[in-house]
Amino acid sequence: MIEVQPSGAALGADIIGADLSKPLSSEDFGAIHRAWMTHLVLRFRGQNLTDEHLMAFSRNFGALDGNPRHAQVEGRSPAAASGFVNIISNVVENGKSIGGLGNYEAKWHSDMSYNPIPPMASALYALEIPPEGGDTSFANMYTAYETLPDDIQTRVRALNCVHDSSLNSVGQLRVGFEDVTDPRKTPGALHPIVRTHPATGRLCLFLGRRRNAYIPGLDLADSEALLDTLWHHATQPEHCWTQQWTLGDLVLWDNRAALHRRDEFDGTARRVMHRTQISGDRPF
Ligand code: SIN
């Protein structure tokens, strides 16, 4: 039987006793799913996984989503070629990046929220990690919403926001896009700022990404001011927990109700992570 050890922070828990290279019993999967709905981010330490294991584990939760649009992978490995395992890495081999995001800071975001139907979850598995840096932080968007003042809760429940598709989380322009100079013209999906979690029924903020975001119906200055207020509030330390990676960690997060960001790290060190995305629903 597996054991759940909460981080003690606003989100995050360790799952002890699960070997994700083997099929999960329905009892263990049920316990993992309940823990996930409660803690939003689950960490499974000491795993030894192939890409097939990673995909099989992820499929317990639903169908896999394809890799992000224009994922920056020049030298396509078998994992990347599957279309479902996204390599996140700064490693360059034979002059070509093996993955995306380099060694840069990745700003707060939810994965692929620029799509009309963003993934429900992502699972990130650590194959190589730098001696320091590259930590990944998560923020709980239930508590972020629930602790907003009543008047702001009421206001944002009636508003939508455009989630920028032109830049990735480290600020690189995606292939085929132009620099956004006016957020009112930002390309990307329009989502409710407050969404209902389809499994728990709870309300949470769904902010996606700050850069180039825009709230249609508001003046640009009002949109910027409200977004700044929401983002400042949502990423306060009391809503957050940080994952310091060890080799073999697999971290699964609820992309509907948690934001994440990553610290930069020394570009001469190697960091290789493989990520799956699990398909979700249209936010409502
Ligand atoms: C991501 O945004 O999925 C990357 C997180 C990380 O590299 O830790």
GROMACS .gro file of C-alpha atoms and ligand atoms in nm:
model
  292
    1MET     CA    1   0.000   0.000   0.000
    2ILE     CA    2   0.122   0.348  -0.079
    3GLU     CA    3   0.165   0.622   0.179
    4VAL     CA    4   0.096   0.995   0.130
    5GLN     CA    5   0.323   1.246   0.304
    6PRO     CA    6   0.199   1.606   0.257
    7SER     CA    7   0.467   1.873   0.217
    8GLY     CA    8   0.302   2.087   0.484
    9ALA     CA    9   0.292   2.378   0.238
   10ALA     CA   10  -0.011   2.495   0.038
   11LEU     CA   11   0.035   2.208  -0.207
   12GLY     CA   12   0.260   1.911  -0.271
   13ALA     CA   13   0.290   1.563  -0.125
   14ASP     CA   14   0.528   1.270  -0.151
   15ILE     CA   15   0.390   0.934  -0.250
   16ILE     CA   16   0.588   0.660  -0.083
   17GLY     CA   17   0.588   0.297  -0.192
   18ALA     CA   18   0.489   0.328  -0.558
   19ASP     CA   19   0.707   0.178  -0.831
   20LEU     CA   20   0.588   0.358  -1.143
   21SER     CA   21   0.770   0.118  -1.376
   22LYS     CA   22   0.498  -0.137  -1.288
   23PRO     CA   23   0.124  -0.120  -1.351
   24LEU     CA   24  -0.065   0.034  -1.057
   25SER     CA   25  -0.339  -0.165  -0.884
   26SER     CA   26  -0.677   0.007  -0.895
   27GLU     CA   27  -0.652   0.050  -0.518
   28ASP     CA   28  -0.315   0.228  -0.542
   29PHE     CA   29  -0.427   0.437  -0.837
   30GLY     CA   30  -0.739   0.540  -0.641
   31ALA     CA   31  -0.524   0.646  -0.345
   32ILE     CA   32  -0.285   0.837  -0.572
   33HIS     CA   33  -0.572   1.010  -0.749
   34ARG     CA   34  -0.733   1.114  -0.418
   35ALA     CA   35  -0.399   1.248  -0.294
   36TRP     CA   36  -0.353   1.435  -0.621
   37MET     CA   37  -0.694   1.600  -0.595
   38THR     CA   38  -0.607   1.713  -0.243
   39HIS     CA   39  -0.243   1.817  -0.286
   40LEU     CA   40  -0.230   1.915  -0.658
   41VAL     CA   41   0.137   1.818  -0.694
   42LEU     CA   42   0.267   1.469  -0.619
   43ARG     CA   43   0.631   1.367  -0.599
   44PHE     CA   44   0.744   1.008  -0.648
   45ARG     CA   45   1.112   0.976  -0.554
   46GLY     CA   46   1.363   0.711  -0.660
   47GLN     CA   47   1.194   0.603  -0.982
   48ASN     CA   48   1.373   0.425  -1.267
   49LEU     CA   49   1.164   0.490  -1.575
   50THR     CA   50   1.186   0.456  -1.950
   51ASP     CA   51   0.976   0.683  -2.169
   52GLU     CA   52   0.733   0.392  -2.211
   53HIS     CA   53   0.694   0.371  -1.832
   54LEU     CA   54   0.642   0.748  -1.812
   55MET     CA   55   0.376   0.736  -2.081
   56ALA     CA   56   0.207   0.428  -1.929
   57PHE     CA   57   0.192   0.590  -1.584
   58SER     CA   58   0.055   0.913  -1.733
   59ARG     CA   59  -0.215   0.724  -1.925
   60ASN     CA   60  -0.366   0.613  -1.593
   61PHE     CA   61  -0.503   0.968  -1.572
   62GLY     CA   62  -0.621   1.007  -1.931
   63ALA     CA   63  -0.512   1.026  -2.293
   64LEU     CA   64  -0.180   1.194  -2.362
   65ASP     CA   65  -0.163   1.537  -2.519
   66GLY     CA   66   0.089   1.600  -2.795
   67ASN     CA   67   0.400   1.804  -2.723
   68PRO     CA   68   0.372   2.183  -2.721
   69ARG     CA   69   0.346   2.356  -3.053
   70HIS     CA   70   0.692   2.417  -3.197
   71ALA     CA   71   0.866   2.244  -2.905
   72GLN     CA   72   1.226   2.346  -2.956
   73VAL     CA   73   1.384   2.015  -3.039
   74GLU     CA   74   1.631   2.025  -3.323
   75GLY     CA   75   1.790   1.681  -3.281
   76ARG     CA   76   1.484   1.460  -3.245
   77SER     CA   77   1.537   1.173  -3.003
   78PRO     CA   78   1.303   0.871  -2.999
   79ALA     CA   79   1.126   1.031  -2.700
   80ALA     CA   80   1.060   1.355  -2.886
   81ALA     CA   81   0.969   1.167  -3.201
   82SER     CA   82   0.687   0.986  -3.014
   83GLY     CA   83   0.518   1.327  -3.005
   84PHE     CA   84   0.413   1.270  -2.643
   85VAL     CA   85   0.737   1.304  -2.447
   86ASN     CA   86   0.859   1.659  -2.436
   87ILE     CA   87   1.229   1.694  -2.356
   88ILE     CA   88   1.315   1.986  -2.131
   89SER     CA   89   1.689   2.032  -2.138
   90ASN     CA   90   1.977   2.272  -2.188
   91VAL     CA   91   2.197   2.000  -2.338
   92VAL     CA   92   2.338   2.059  -2.685
   93GLU     CA   93   2.464   1.758  -2.878
   94ASN     CA   94   2.634   1.784  -3.217
   95GLY     CA   95   2.545   2.151  -3.221
   96LYS     CA   96   2.174   2.085  -3.167
   97SER     CA   97   1.955   2.130  -2.859
   98ILE     CA   98   1.812   1.799  -2.742
   99GLY     CA   99   1.524   1.979  -2.568
  100GLY     CA  100   1.359   2.309  -2.488
  101LEU     CA  101   1.384   2.593  -2.233
  102GLY     CA  102   1.767   2.594  -2.205
  103ASN     CA  103   1.903   2.685  -1.860
  104TYR     CA  104   1.690   2.998  -1.823
  105GLU     CA  105   1.437   3.092  -1.559
  106ALA     CA  106   1.091   2.978  -1.668
  107LYS     CA  107   0.832   3.229  -1.547
  108TRP     CA  108   0.513   3.124  -1.370
  109HIS     CA  109   0.273   2.952  -1.608
  110SER     CA  110   0.040   2.660  -1.662
  111ASP     CA  111   0.145   2.433  -1.946
  112MET     CA  112   0.003   2.503  -2.290
  113SER     CA  113  -0.274   2.725  -2.155
  114TYR     CA  114  -0.254   2.915  -2.486
  115ASN     CA  115  -0.451   2.622  -2.632
  116PRO     CA  116  -0.833   2.620  -2.615
  117ILE     CA  117  -0.814   2.285  -2.434
  118PRO     CA  118  -0.501   2.287  -2.217
  119PRO     CA  119  -0.364   1.969  -2.059
  120MET     CA  120  -0.513   1.862  -1.724
  121ALA     CA  121  -0.174   1.753  -1.598
  122SER     CA  122   0.194   1.725  -1.666
  123ALA     CA  123   0.438   1.463  -1.537
  124LEU     CA  124   0.804   1.563  -1.524
  125TYR     CA  125   1.076   1.303  -1.471
  126ALA     CA  126   1.437   1.387  -1.380
  127LEU     CA  127   1.705   1.200  -1.576
  128GLU     CA  128   1.995   1.442  -1.520
  129ILE     CA  129   2.004   1.734  -1.279
  130PRO     CA  130   2.252   2.016  -1.214
  131PRO     CA  131   2.433   2.031  -0.876
  132GLU     CA  132   2.232   2.342  -0.791
  133GLY     CA  133   1.955   2.556  -0.938
  134GLY     CA  134   1.675   2.442  -1.164
  135ASP     CA  135   1.429   2.405  -0.874
  136THR     CA  136   1.063   2.402  -0.978
  137SER     CA  137   0.806   2.590  -0.769
  138PHE     CA  138   0.430   2.540  -0.769
  139ALA     CA  139   0.146   2.767  -0.660
  140ASN     CA  140  -0.202   2.662  -0.545
  141MET     CA  141  -0.470   2.845  -0.744
  142TYR     CA  142  -0.756   2.727  -0.518
  143THR     CA  143  -0.610   2.905  -0.218
  144ALA     CA  144  -0.510   3.199  -0.438
  145TYR     CA  145  -0.875   3.242  -0.543
  146GLU     CA  146  -1.024   3.172  -0.200
  147THR     CA  147  -0.805   3.434  -0.030
  148LEU     CA  148  -0.886   3.716  -0.273
  149PRO     CA  149  -1.102   3.995  -0.130
  150ASP     CA  150  -1.475   3.934  -0.200
  151ASP     CA  151  -1.507   4.228  -0.440
  152ILE     CA  152  -1.217   4.104  -0.654
  153GLN     CA  153  -1.356   3.748  -0.651
  154THR     CA  154  -1.689   3.879  -0.780
  155ARG     CA  155  -1.523   4.097  -1.041
  156VAL     CA  156  -1.293   3.831  -1.185
  157ARG     CA  157  -1.563   3.562  -1.197
  158ALA     CA  158  -1.717   3.765  -1.480
  159LEU     CA  159  -1.395   3.810  -1.679
  160ASN     CA  160  -1.186   3.619  -1.931
  161CYS     CA  161  -0.821   3.650  -2.020
  162VAL     CA  162  -0.614   3.587  -2.333
  163HIS     CA  163  -0.323   3.346  -2.275
  164ASP     CA  164  -0.031   3.434  -2.500
  165SER     CA  165   0.083   3.172  -2.750
  166SER     CA  166   0.369   3.376  -2.896
  167LEU     CA  167   0.629   3.323  -2.622
  168ASN     CA  168   0.732   3.014  -2.430
  169SER     CA  169   0.784   3.023  -2.054
  170VAL     CA  170   1.148   3.136  -2.085
  171GLY     CA  171   1.046   3.422  -2.313
  172GLN     CA  172   1.157   3.275  -2.646
  173LEU     CA  173   0.945   3.362  -2.946
  174ARG     CA  174   0.777   3.051  -3.084
  175VAL     CA  175   0.835   2.968  -3.449
  176GLY     CA  176   0.582   3.141  -3.671
  177PHE     CA  177   0.492   3.421  -3.425
  178GLU     CA  178   0.579   3.789  -3.415
  179ASP     CA  179   0.664   3.999  -3.109
  180VAL     CA  180   0.351   4.125  -2.937
  181THR     CA  181   0.368   4.503  -2.901
  182ASP     CA  182   0.006   4.554  -2.790
  183PRO     CA  183  -0.148   4.296  -2.551
  184ARG     CA  184  -0.491   4.375  -2.697
  185LYS     CA  185  -0.369   4.189  -3.006
  186THR     CA  186  -0.210   3.895  -2.826
  187PRO     CA  187  -0.264   3.561  -3.006
  188GLY     CA  188  -0.379   3.269  -2.791
  189ALA     CA  189  -0.679   3.111  -2.622
  190LEU     CA  190  -0.940   3.302  -2.424
  191HIS     CA  191  -1.015   3.142  -2.087
  192PRO     CA  192  -1.222   3.235  -1.781
  193ILE     CA  193  -1.001   3.391  -1.511
  194VAL     CA  194  -1.183   3.176  -1.257
  195ARG     CA  195  -1.244   2.819  -1.362
  196THR     CA  196  -1.438   2.536  -1.206
  197HIS     CA  197  -1.223   2.232  -1.151
  198PRO     CA  198  -1.407   1.954  -1.336
  199ALA     CA  199  -1.318   1.685  -1.080
  200THR     CA  200  -1.347   1.868  -0.748
  201GLY     CA  201  -1.604   2.135  -0.844
  202ARG     CA  202  -1.393   2.396  -0.663
  203LEU     CA  203  -1.320   2.738  -0.810
  204CYS     CA  204  -0.962   2.836  -0.883
  205LEU     CA  205  -0.775   3.113  -1.059
  206PHE     CA  206  -0.663   3.019  -1.409
  207LEU     CA  207  -0.404   3.280  -1.501
  208GLY     CA  208  -0.186   3.085  -1.745
  209ARG     CA  209   0.097   3.329  -1.807
  210ARG     CA  210   0.148   3.696  -1.731
  211ARG     CA  211   0.342   3.810  -2.037
  212ASN     CA  212   0.118   3.967  -2.302
  213ALA     CA  213  -0.198   3.868  -2.112
  214TYR     CA  214  -0.506   4.079  -2.170
  215ILE     CA  215  -0.857   4.094  -2.027
  216PRO     CA  216  -1.098   4.178  -2.313
  217GLY     CA  217  -1.355   4.441  -2.227
  218LEU     CA  218  -1.116   4.639  -2.007
  219ASP     CA  219  -0.898   4.935  -2.101
  220LEU     CA  220  -0.541   4.820  -2.141
  221ALA     CA  221  -0.434   5.008  -1.826
  222ASP     CA  222  -0.716   4.849  -1.621
  223SER     CA  223  -0.633   4.506  -1.760
  224GLU     CA  224  -0.265   4.549  -1.670
  225ALA     CA  225  -0.348   4.673  -1.319
  226LEU     CA  226  -0.590   4.389  -1.245
  227LEU     CA  227  -0.355   4.126  -1.385
  228ASP     CA  228  -0.068   4.264  -1.176
  229THR     CA  229  -0.286   4.246  -0.864
  230LEU     CA  230  -0.392   3.888  -0.937
  231TRP     CA  231  -0.043   3.765  -1.022
  232HIS     CA  232   0.113   3.932  -0.719
  233HIS     CA  233  -0.149   3.773  -0.493
  234ALA     CA  234  -0.142   3.428  -0.656
  235THR     CA  235   0.233   3.381  -0.628
  236GLN     CA  236   0.275   3.486  -0.264
  237PRO     CA  237   0.487   3.233  -0.068
  238GLU     CA  238   0.186   3.109   0.133
  239HIS     CA  239   0.041   2.957  -0.186
  240CYS     CA  240   0.370   2.795  -0.296
  241TRP     CA  241   0.593   2.493  -0.254
  242THR     CA  242   0.931   2.428  -0.421
  243GLN     CA  243   1.060   2.101  -0.557
  244GLN     CA  244   1.436   2.051  -0.528
  245TRP     CA  245   1.509   1.774  -0.772
  246THR     CA  246   1.693   1.452  -0.703
  247LEU     CA  247   1.764   1.196  -0.975
  248GLY     CA  248   1.469   0.970  -1.043
  249ASP     CA  249   1.205   1.213  -0.912
  250LEU     CA  250   0.879   1.214  -1.099
  251VAL     CA  251   0.651   1.509  -1.023
  252LEU     CA  252   0.291   1.511  -1.139
  253TRP     CA  253   0.096   1.837  -1.122
  254ASP     CA  254  -0.261   1.944  -1.178
  255ASN     CA  255  -0.224   2.197  -1.456
  256ARG     CA  256  -0.581   2.321  -1.400
  257ALA     CA  257  -0.531   2.437  -1.043
  258ALA     CA  258  -0.155   2.490  -1.005
  259LEU     CA  259   0.095   2.726  -1.164
  260HIS     CA  260   0.464   2.644  -1.185
  261ARG     CA  261   0.794   2.817  -1.253
  262ARG     CA  262   1.159   2.709  -1.270
  263ASP     CA  263   1.481   2.869  -1.143
  264GLU     CA  264   1.765   2.924  -1.384
  265PHE     CA  265   2.079   2.712  -1.345
  266ASP     CA  266   2.441   2.705  -1.456
  267GLY     CA  267   2.443   2.653  -1.832
  268THR     CA  268   2.760   2.443  -1.817
  269ALA     CA  269   2.579   2.181  -1.605
  270ARG     CA  270   2.342   1.929  -1.762
  271ARG     CA  271   1.970   1.906  -1.685
  272VAL     CA  272   1.757   1.652  -1.874
  273MET     CA  273   1.388   1.609  -1.792
  274HIS     CA  274   1.120   1.421  -1.983
  275ARG     CA  275   0.764   1.546  -1.960
  276THR     CA  276   0.427   1.408  -2.062
  277GLN     CA  277   0.108   1.611  -2.086
  278ILE     CA  278  -0.231   1.456  -2.010
  279SER     CA  279  -0.531   1.585  -2.205
  280GLY     CA  280  -0.784   1.802  -2.026
  281ASP     CA  281  -1.117   1.976  -2.080
  282ARG     CA  282  -1.214   2.319  -2.206
  283PRO     CA  283  -1.199   2.549  -1.899
  284PHE     CA  284  -1.538   2.672  -1.775
  285SIN     C1  285   0.798   2.313  -1.738
  285SIN     O1  286   0.751   2.424  -1.746
  285SIN     O2  287   0.731   2.214  -1.759
  285SIN     C2  288   0.942   2.297  -1.700
  285SIN     C3  289   0.964   2.287  -1.556
  285SIN     C4  290   1.106   2.251  -1.524
  285SIN     O3  291   1.192   2.245  -1.614
  285SIN     O4  292   1.133   2.225  -1.408
   0.00000   0.00000   0.00000
